[in-house]
Amino acid sequence: MEKPIIEIVETIDTTQVYDELSDAKSGGICVFIGTVRDFTDNESVISLEFEAYKSMALKEMAKIVDQASAKWPLNKVVIRHAVGLKKVKEPVVIIGVSTAHRDACFTACRYMIDTLKETVPIWKKEMFKNKSVWVSAHP
Amino acid sequence: MEIILFGIARDIVGKSSLDLSSYNEKPHSVGELIHLLNDAYPDFNKLSSLAVAVNGEYASLEAQIGQKDEIAIIPPVSGG
């Protein structure tokens, strides 16, 4: 695997990812882009605010890449999360992999976003019209 | 001993870090720190989970903590 791109940024540019993952040995590229949805539990969401424990988050993201590359033959990997205030439809996370064959591509991409949601110290607050809520904080 | 706070943990305490130097009984382990927080700020008991990172790694309840460690409270994560 080539050196992975592991970043926490203010703004995600979704047009970069094809060039970042394009690779002569790969027959496919899978990309997951997480975006801001306008409704949660029938309430209108105005924006999301993301906060990261950046040094640890980067380490945890690197662990996910290591785990995925041990499980599947990955050629190139991008794992990039945004922080700050994000409006509806804006991208907040992008996970991309290129592999020789598509099975590993889909499976690794899925594994990486699922694991990121469980382990990486990043938090989001949903801003509604009259309140704001830290997502998943309470049972 | 300074504890870094994120997300709802910062809202519960009302600031982005908590200085424990004025506390008479300083925690020596992650478990003691969580116990102290739950007592001082009961809203921590209401969270779905509460983890502690020591020097940027998730730490067990038994992990020892000291002055030189970077200690952060990790409330339930919600990235993605």
CSV table of C-alpha atoms in Angstrom, one decimal:
chain,number,residue,atom,x,y,z
A,1,MET,CA,0.0,0.0,0.0
A,2,GLU,CA,1.2,3.5,-0.7
A,3,LYS,CA,1.4,6.0,2.1
A,4,PRO,CA,-2.2,6.7,3.2
A,5,ILE,CA,-3.7,10.2,3.3
A,6,ILE,CA,-5.0,10.7,6.9
A,7,GLU,CA,-6.2,14.2,7.7
A,8,ILE,CA,-8.5,16.4,9.7
A,9,VAL,CA,-9.4,19.5,7.8
A,10,GLU,CA,-11.6,22.5,8.0
A,11,THR,CA,-13.2,21.9,4.6
A,12,ILE,CA,-13.4,18.7,2.4
A,13,ASP,CA,-12.9,19.1,-1.3
A,14,THR,CA,-14.7,16.1,-2.8
A,15,THR,CA,-13.2,16.7,-6.2
A,16,GLN,CA,-9.6,15.7,-5.0
A,17,VAL,CA,-10.4,12.1,-4.2
A,18,TYR,CA,-10.2,10.5,-7.7
A,19,ASP,CA,-6.7,11.9,-8.3
A,20,GLU,CA,-5.7,10.8,-4.8
A,21,LEU,CA,-6.9,7.2,-5.3
A,22,SER,CA,-6.4,6.7,-9.0
A,23,ASP,CA,-3.8,3.9,-9.4
A,24,ALA,CA,-2.5,1.7,-12.2
A,25,LYS,CA,-2.7,-1.5,-10.1
A,26,SER,CA,-6.3,-0.9,-9.1
A,27,GLY,CA,-9.4,-2.1,-10.9
A,28,GLY,CA,-11.7,0.0,-8.7
A,29,ILE,CA,-12.1,2.9,-6.3
A,30,CYS,CA,-14.7,3.0,-3.6
A,31,VAL,CA,-15.6,6.3,-1.8
A,32,PHE,CA,-17.9,7.0,1.0
A,33,ILE,CA,-18.8,10.6,1.7
A,34,GLY,CA,-20.7,11.4,4.8
A,35,THR,CA,-22.8,14.6,4.5
A,36,VAL,CA,-25.1,16.7,6.6
A,37,ARG,CA,-28.7,15.5,6.6
A,38,ASP,CA,-31.5,18.0,7.1
A,39,PHE,CA,-33.7,15.9,9.5
A,40,THR,CA,-33.2,13.9,12.7
A,41,ASP,CA,-36.2,12.3,14.3
A,42,ASN,CA,-38.6,14.6,12.4
A,43,GLU,CA,-36.8,17.7,13.5
A,44,SER,CA,-35.2,20.1,11.1
A,45,VAL,CA,-31.4,20.2,11.4
A,46,ILE,CA,-29.9,23.6,10.5
A,47,SER,CA,-26.2,22.6,10.8
A,48,LEU,CA,-23.7,20.2,12.5
A,49,GLU,CA,-20.7,21.3,14.5
A,50,PHE,CA,-17.8,18.9,14.6
A,51,GLU,CA,-15.0,18.9,17.2
A,52,ALA,CA,-12.0,16.6,17.3
A,53,TYR,CA,-9.3,15.6,19.8
A,54,LYS,CA,-7.0,16.1,16.8
A,55,SER,CA,-3.8,14.3,17.8
A,56,MET,CA,-5.6,11.3,19.1
A,57,ALA,CA,-8.1,11.2,16.3
A,58,LEU,CA,-5.3,11.1,13.7
A,59,LYS,CA,-3.7,8.2,15.6
A,60,GLU,CA,-7.0,6.3,15.7
A,61,MET,CA,-7.6,6.9,12.0
A,62,ALA,CA,-4.1,5.6,11.3
A,63,LYS,CA,-5.0,2.4,13.3
A,64,ILE,CA,-8.1,1.9,11.2
A,65,VAL,CA,-6.0,2.1,8.0
A,66,ASP,CA,-3.5,-0.4,9.5
A,67,GLN,CA,-6.3,-2.8,10.4
A,68,ALA,CA,-8.0,-2.5,7.0
A,69,SER,CA,-4.7,-2.9,5.1
A,70,ALA,CA,-3.9,-6.1,7.2
A,71,LYS,CA,-7.3,-7.5,6.3
A,72,TRP,CA,-7.6,-6.6,2.6
A,73,PRO,CA,-5.0,-5.8,-0.2
A,74,LEU,CA,-5.4,-2.1,-0.4
A,75,ASN,CA,-3.4,0.0,-2.9
A,76,LYS,CA,-4.3,3.6,-1.9
A,77,VAL,CA,-6.3,4.9,1.0
A,78,VAL,CA,-7.8,8.3,1.9
A,79,ILE,CA,-9.4,9.0,5.3
A,80,ARG,CA,-10.3,12.6,5.9
A,81,HIS,CA,-12.6,14.2,8.4
A,82,ALA,CA,-13.8,17.8,8.7
A,83,VAL,CA,-14.2,19.9,11.8
A,84,GLY,CA,-16.2,23.1,12.4
A,85,LEU,CA,-19.6,24.2,11.4
A,86,LYS,CA,-21.2,22.3,8.5
A,87,LYS,CA,-24.4,23.2,6.7
A,88,VAL,CA,-26.9,20.8,5.2
A,89,LYS,CA,-25.5,18.8,2.3
A,90,GLU,CA,-21.9,19.7,3.1
A,91,PRO,CA,-19.4,16.8,3.2
A,92,VAL,CA,-18.0,16.0,6.7
A,93,VAL,CA,-16.1,12.8,6.1
A,94,ILE,CA,-14.6,11.0,3.1
A,95,ILE,CA,-13.2,7.5,3.1
A,96,GLY,CA,-11.8,6.1,-0.1
A,97,VAL,CA,-9.8,3.0,-1.1
A,98,SER,CA,-8.5,1.7,-4.4
A,99,THR,CA,-7.9,-2.1,-4.8
A,100,ALA,CA,-7.3,-4.6,-7.6
A,101,HIS,CA,-10.8,-6.0,-7.3
A,102,ARG,CA,-14.1,-4.6,-6.1
A,103,ASP,CA,-15.0,-7.0,-3.2
A,104,ALA,CA,-12.1,-5.8,-1.1
A,105,CYS,CA,-12.8,-2.2,-2.1
A,106,PHE,CA,-16.5,-2.2,-0.9
A,107,THR,CA,-15.7,-4.2,2.3
A,108,ALA,CA,-12.7,-2.1,3.4
A,109,CYS,CA,-14.5,1.2,2.8
A,110,ARG,CA,-17.5,0.0,4.8
A,111,TYR,CA,-15.2,-1.3,7.6
A,112,MET,CA,-13.3,2.0,7.8
A,113,ILE,CA,-16.4,4.3,8.1
A,114,ASP,CA,-18.0,1.9,10.6
A,115,THR,CA,-14.9,1.7,12.8
A,116,LEU,CA,-14.3,5.5,12.5
A,117,LYS,CA,-17.8,6.1,14.0
A,118,GLU,CA,-17.0,3.8,16.9
A,119,THR,CA,-13.4,4.7,17.9
A,120,VAL,CA,-12.2,8.1,16.6
A,121,PRO,CA,-12.5,10.9,19.1
A,122,ILE,CA,-14.7,13.3,17.1
A,123,TRP,CA,-17.9,14.7,18.3
A,124,LYS,CA,-20.9,16.3,16.5
A,125,LYS,CA,-23.5,18.6,17.8
A,126,GLU,CA,-26.8,18.9,15.9
A,127,MET,CA,-28.1,22.4,15.8
A,128,PHE,CA,-31.9,22.6,15.6
A,129,LYS,CA,-33.9,25.8,15.5
A,130,ASN,CA,-34.4,26.0,19.3
A,131,LYS,CA,-31.8,23.7,20.7
A,132,SER,CA,-28.5,21.8,20.1
A,133,VAL,CA,-27.7,18.2,21.0
A,134,TRP,CA,-24.4,16.3,21.2
A,135,VAL,CA,-25.1,13.2,19.1
A,136,SER,CA,-25.1,9.8,21.0
A,137,ALA,CA,-24.2,11.5,24.3
A,138,HIS,CA,-27.2,10.1,26.1
A,139,PRO,CA,-28.8,6.6,25.9
B,1,MET,CA,-3.0,17.8,36.9
B,2,GLU,CA,-5.0,19.2,34.0
B,3,ILE,CA,-7.8,17.2,32.3
B,4,ILE,CA,-8.8,18.1,28.7
B,5,LEU,CA,-12.5,18.1,28.0
B,6,PHE,CA,-14.3,17.7,24.7
B,7,GLY,CA,-17.9,17.8,23.5
B,8,ILE,CA,-20.6,17.3,26.1
B,9,ALA,CA,-17.9,16.8,28.8
B,10,ARG,CA,-16.8,20.4,28.3
B,11,ASP,CA,-20.5,21.5,28.5
B,12,ILE,CA,-21.0,19.6,31.7
B,13,VAL,CA,-17.9,21.1,33.4
B,14,GLY,CA,-18.4,24.5,31.8
B,15,LYS,CA,-14.8,24.9,30.5
B,16,SER,CA,-12.4,23.1,28.2
B,17,SER,CA,-10.0,21.8,30.8
B,18,LEU,CA,-10.3,21.0,34.5
B,19,ASP,CA,-7.4,21.7,36.9
B,20,LEU,CA,-7.3,19.1,39.6
B,21,SER,CA,-4.4,20.7,41.5
B,22,SER,CA,-6.7,22.2,44.1
B,23,TYR,CA,-8.4,18.9,44.8
B,24,ASN,CA,-7.3,17.3,48.1
B,25,GLU,CA,-7.5,13.7,46.9
B,26,LYS,CA,-6.0,13.5,43.4
B,27,PRO,CA,-6.9,10.5,41.3
B,28,HIS,CA,-4.1,7.9,40.7
B,29,SER,CA,-6.0,5.8,38.2
B,30,VAL,CA,-8.5,6.3,35.4
B,31,GLY,CA,-11.1,4.6,37.5
B,32,GLU,CA,-10.5,7.1,40.4
B,33,LEU,CA,-10.7,10.0,37.9
B,34,ILE,CA,-14.1,8.9,36.6
B,35,HIS,CA,-15.3,8.4,40.1
B,36,LEU,CA,-14.2,11.9,41.0
B,37,LEU,CA,-15.9,13.4,37.9
B,38,ASN,CA,-19.1,11.5,38.6
B,39,ASP,CA,-19.2,12.8,42.1
B,40,ALA,CA,-18.3,16.4,41.3
B,41,TYR,CA,-20.5,16.7,38.2
B,42,PRO,CA,-23.4,14.3,38.4
B,43,ASP,CA,-24.4,14.9,34.8
B,44,PHE,CA,-21.5,12.6,33.8
B,45,ASN,CA,-23.6,9.7,35.2
B,46,LYS,CA,-26.2,10.3,32.5
B,47,LEU,CA,-23.9,9.8,29.6
B,48,SER,CA,-24.1,6.6,27.4
B,49,SER,CA,-20.4,6.0,28.1
B,50,LEU,CA,-17.3,7.7,29.4
B,51,ALA,CA,-13.8,6.9,28.3
B,52,VAL,CA,-10.5,8.4,29.3
B,53,ALA,CA,-7.4,8.8,27.0
B,54,VAL,CA,-4.0,8.9,28.5
B,55,ASN,CA,-1.3,10.3,26.2
B,56,GLY,CA,-3.6,9.9,23.2
B,57,GLU,CA,-4.6,6.3,23.8
B,58,TYR,CA,-7.8,4.8,25.3
B,59,ALA,CA,-6.9,3.7,28.8
B,60,SER,CA,-8.4,1.0,31.1
B,61,LEU,CA,-9.9,1.8,34.5
B,62,GLU,CA,-6.8,0.4,36.1
B,63,ALA,CA,-4.4,2.6,34.1
B,64,GLN,CA,-2.2,4.8,36.4
B,65,ILE,CA,-2.2,8.5,35.8
B,66,GLY,CA,0.3,11.2,36.9
B,67,GLN,CA,1.3,14.8,36.6
B,68,LYS,CA,3.1,14.4,33.3
B,69,ASP,CA,0.4,12.5,31.4
B,70,GLU,CA,-1.9,14.2,28.9
B,71,ILE,CA,-5.3,13.1,30.1
B,72,ALA,CA,-8.5,13.7,28.2
B,73,ILE,CA,-12.1,12.8,28.9
B,74,ILE,CA,-13.7,11.1,25.9
B,75,PRO,CA,-17.6,11.2,26.0
B,76,PRO,CA,-19.5,9.1,23.5
B,77,VAL,CA,-17.9,9.7,20.1
B,78,SER,CA,-20.1,10.7,17.1
B,79,GLY,CA,-17.9,11.4,14.1
B,80,GLY,CA,-18.8,10.5,10.6
